[in-house]
Amino acid sequence: MIERERARLTGPPWYRATVVTATLTVAAAVLPAFGTATGAAETSDLRPSPEGLTLWYDEPASDWESEVLPVGNGALGVGVFGGVATERLQFNEKTLWTGGPGAADGYDFGNWREPRPGAIEEVRQRLDTELRADPEWVVSKLGQPKRGYGAYQTFGEIRVSGAEPEEVADYRRYLNLADAVAGVSYEADGVHHTREYFASAADDVVVARFSGEVPGAVDVTVGVTAPDNRSKNLTARGGRITFSGALDDNGLRYEAQIQVLTDGGSRVDNPDGSVTVTDADTMTLVLAAGTDYSAEYPVYRGEDPHAAVTERVDAAVAKGYDALRAAHVADHRGLFDRVSLDLGQRMPDLPTDELLARYRDGGLAAEERRALEVLYFQYGRYLLIASSRSGSLPANLQGVWNDSTSPPWSADYHVNINLQMNYWPAEVTNLSETTEPLFDYVDSLVAPGTVTAKEMFGNRGWVVHNETTPFGYTGVHDWATSFWFPEAGAWLAQSYWEHYLFTRDETFLAERAYPMLKSLSRFWIDELVTDSRDGRLVVSPSYSPEQGDFSAGASMSQQIVWDLLTNTAEAAELVGEDEEFRAELAATLADLDPGLRIGSWGQLQEWKEDWDDPNNQHRHVSHLFALHPGRQIDPYSEPEYTAAAEKSLLARGDGGTGWSKAWKINFWARLLDGDHAHKMLSELLSHSTLPNLWDTHPPFQIDGNFGATAGIAEMLVQSHRGVVDVLPALPTEWSTGSVSGLRARGDVTVDVEWANGTANRITLEAGRDGPIRIHSGLFGGRFRVTDAETGRTVDVERDGEEIVIDADAGHTYVATTLVEVALSAPDRVEDGALFTVEATVAAVDRTVPASRIGLAVPEGWTVVPAEHALRPLRAGSSTTVAFAVTSKVGESGGARLRAVLRGDGWRASATRVVTVDVSPAGVR
Ligand code: FUC
């Protein structure tokens, strides 16, 4: 931000001029130059789309990390700078990695270079007798320096350079999330220019188009630059730039081709491999890139990329811009449009960086804050689609975007939370297909991981430790506090089981999920040891990421293994696994230490011994795995552990790195505390989000984006306890809204509309036959369930606020309220003020029998009367009653009022927040 301010002051004069923009009229003027096919789309791209699903800025990016706009198709990624005279398109292909086989330093998969007989046993012995061990001592026994680990590499940068204009006005750079199209528009010396960029998964290419409003306005040279850690051949022939070579480190061969196409003007190939375009009406670039990487252990090399890259560019060129764009938008929208979220937001006409700054500084109205929250939610979905499509590697620590040869943490696959977090939103936000690269990748770890398990542990399963690469690095390194995490595979396997639960895909269960769960269960059945303290089975050595001492049976280790074995046992039942293995699982589970203990200050213990420091604010909150993403603790069945988890979480505080805050959104959602979940979201947006809305650890790390999107979904719909919980953690600030297309376990799609904090309408689309359990405040009141196909009322079983629908596959069930309660109150009052609150009760479709209504107010407030008795209300009629409320003296902030309407065996409610301002002394 500081750098940015400097750029504003020192940059060319038009930087300042563009702060006042008036671009909305420009779109129409541009249309004729584009022809019809793209015209309609252009119009909407040039302004925030109606739903506010566009990021936009009034100046080019100067800093890659915090300002570029990302487009991607899973394999390819581009960071768009949007410079006027020189456009920079930093690009990536996900398999371009140093390290692995052939690496200059040698490569050993992280496996011990010399056998270490008895090493693990020695650590176990010490833990058994002394209970703890210093990580430095353990790493001296079990670790070794990394060799040939490598790092994700930038592929290069496409530079499109033209003359610096005298004057630039109306500059705008944007990313439209709904279409997955980025763009730039500006007026240079009186001529309007537009550019569009997209990365198409449909055609596996990146496409860019440069246009001017008047014929012949595009005068540029297109070239490619790349770091020097590789051999480089750069040629231009027939407008096709070919950039190829091999990485110095490991000889990995790479190739990118860029076809430069023009309408009008002329095009010249230059000897240095660049292409010059003169007086063109439009210029289109088509980029494809690849490497000879293959996921095959142990060589990790496949075919030279030349033929495939050539073919893709040729095919895309033959297809033409309009068809490429249409195919891309259709493909993207096929995924993106499945979920919509409306929180009653209003997007102000502000550049996104300013929107974010004002969110942080308190300069937005409540509905404008919600606009950023909705944008951020959908951005997480956008980023997942853009960085995880089938046929490539999964989203890494930076998704697919990286401008460096030595990115933070190698931009690798950290598997002690980060890779797992990347996929938390996949199922629940209806992007199930994006998990394919994850499963392909984890499957590919089995071969090297089996060798590691055998050599280190002498064991039947497979293992991967704290972090890994596309070259199957499944062994260890020598950073004492993060080298040891053999539970990673078990945690990754959770995604397989969840994928089955959400999709109910039996083939996936039998062919992929179950074998994965089983191989990891075998590892852990072999590896658990009997704890001499209590005879329970524990993981040893065990290490709670990434702090403290080594011990036996740290809570997270136990909870992950519990999760794995429980999921495997359920899966075994479904696939009809043989009795013997099932019995082995059951016996192990019966003896397993479940990793749940309440300690001396009421906390959930992080270790088996009560070592927790109430002042520890470490970013990893590992011992709450059981709460999220596990399902061992839930507030409905485990109130004590829930209270202990809450205690621990409160002690950890609301700080942390980006991903840590994102995790805390999920924790608070699982604790059913919507306001605290929302607080974490606003902490994340205020203090861990870059101007391009990338999450920052710091530095940029994409897991927080994904974790937060998942957390928002978790606030609206949960289903991990086998019940579809509707609005389980709705924050007060989101009291009215709707969501559609979220997914629940059991192959169910959920839409919800709510007002005054209560669901009025829940729509469930059943993918399978069978019972669906749903929990909502709606079912505590008077409601009706209809089958959308037949229009008939459906009989349901009800128990408190839970109902069971006996669903037919393909049918849609709509539950609606028959009584609506609304509250009206002033938005702001002074402390100690007397004011009126009105509650309106409306009978929808049916008569509401006699009832009573009361108003719950915060402590220290008064309300008169305590209750009103209501006569029966005829269908379609409503009644309003008033309460005289006095707020407490001397207390400011948001106060929650809740009207509760009670009848015989039913109840309905409405909530509303009133902001209290403390009046200056003596003024009241
Ligand atoms: C985990 C975290 C770090 C960082 C790294 C990539 O090890 O503890 O904070 O996010 O992954």
PDB file of C-alpha atoms and ligand atoms in Angstrom, residues 397 408-409 412-418 466-467 481-482 545-546 618-620 657 659-660 697-698 701 703, ligand 1:
ATOM      1  CA  LEU A 397       0.385 -22.862  -1.815  1.00  0.00           C
ATOM      2  CA  PRO A 408       7.996 -18.927  -0.257  1.00  0.00           C
ATOM      3  CA  TRP A 409       7.968 -22.547   0.950  1.00  0.00           C
ATOM      4  CA  ASP A 412       4.799 -26.596  -2.678  1.00  0.00           C
ATOM      5  CA  TYR A 413       2.250 -28.948  -1.163  1.00  0.00           C
ATOM      6  CA  HIS A 414       2.322 -28.464   2.587  1.00  0.00           C
ATOM      7  CA  VAL A 415       0.190 -31.233   3.993  1.00  0.00           C
ATOM      8  CA  ASN A 416      -0.022 -30.408   7.674  1.00  0.00           C
ATOM      9  CA  ILE A 417      -3.061 -28.285   6.809  1.00  0.00           C
ATOM     10  CA  ASN A 418      -2.477 -26.163   3.712  1.00  0.00           C
ATOM     11  CA  ASN A 466       4.940 -32.403   6.395  1.00  0.00           C
ATOM     12  CA  GLU A 467       5.403 -31.176   2.840  1.00  0.00           C
ATOM     13  CA  THR A 481       9.538 -28.094  14.164  1.00  0.00           C
ATOM     14  CA  SER A 482       8.077 -29.194  10.869  1.00  0.00           C
ATOM     15  CA  PRO A 545       2.213 -28.844  14.289  1.00  0.00           C
ATOM     16  CA  GLU A 546       4.521 -26.775  14.543  1.00  0.00           C
ATOM     17  CA  HIS A 618       0.177 -20.201  18.054  1.00  0.00           C
ATOM     18  CA  ARG A 619      -1.435 -20.113  14.599  1.00  0.00           C
ATOM     19  CA  HIS A 620      -1.949 -23.884  14.464  1.00  0.00           C
ATOM     20  CA  THR A 657      -1.728 -15.814   9.857  1.00  0.00           C
ATOM     21  CA  TRP A 659      -4.953 -19.386   6.884  1.00  0.00           C
ATOM     22  CA  SER A 660      -5.147 -19.521  10.664  1.00  0.00           C
ATOM     23  CA  HIS A 697       0.077 -15.341   5.456  1.00  0.00           C
ATOM     24  CA  PRO A 698       2.110 -13.026   4.914  1.00  0.00           C
ATOM     25  CA  GLN A 701      -0.640 -17.929   0.369  1.00  0.00           C
ATOM     26  CA  ASP A 703      -5.133 -21.413   1.497  1.00  0.00           C
TER      27      ASP A 703
HETATM   28  C1  FUC B   1       2.569 -24.528   7.502  1.00  0.00           C
HETATM   29  C2  FUC B   1       2.388 -23.329   8.392  1.00  0.00           C
HETATM   30  C3  FUC B   1       3.121 -22.131   7.972  1.00  0.00           C
HETATM   31  C4  FUC B   1       2.999 -21.950   6.478  1.00  0.00           C
HETATM   32  C5  FUC B   1       3.464 -23.172   5.757  1.00  0.00           C
HETATM   33  C6  FUC B   1       3.374 -23.057   4.285  1.00  0.00           C
HETATM   34  O1  FUC B   1       3.683 -25.255   7.819  1.00  0.00           O
HETATM   35  O2  FUC B   1       2.726 -23.570   9.707  1.00  0.00           O
HETATM   36  O3  FUC B   1       2.522 -21.055   8.654  1.00  0.00           O
HETATM   37  O4  FUC B   1       1.671 -21.722   6.163  1.00  0.00           O
HETATM   38  O5  FUC B   1       2.648 -24.226   6.136  1.00  0.00           O
END
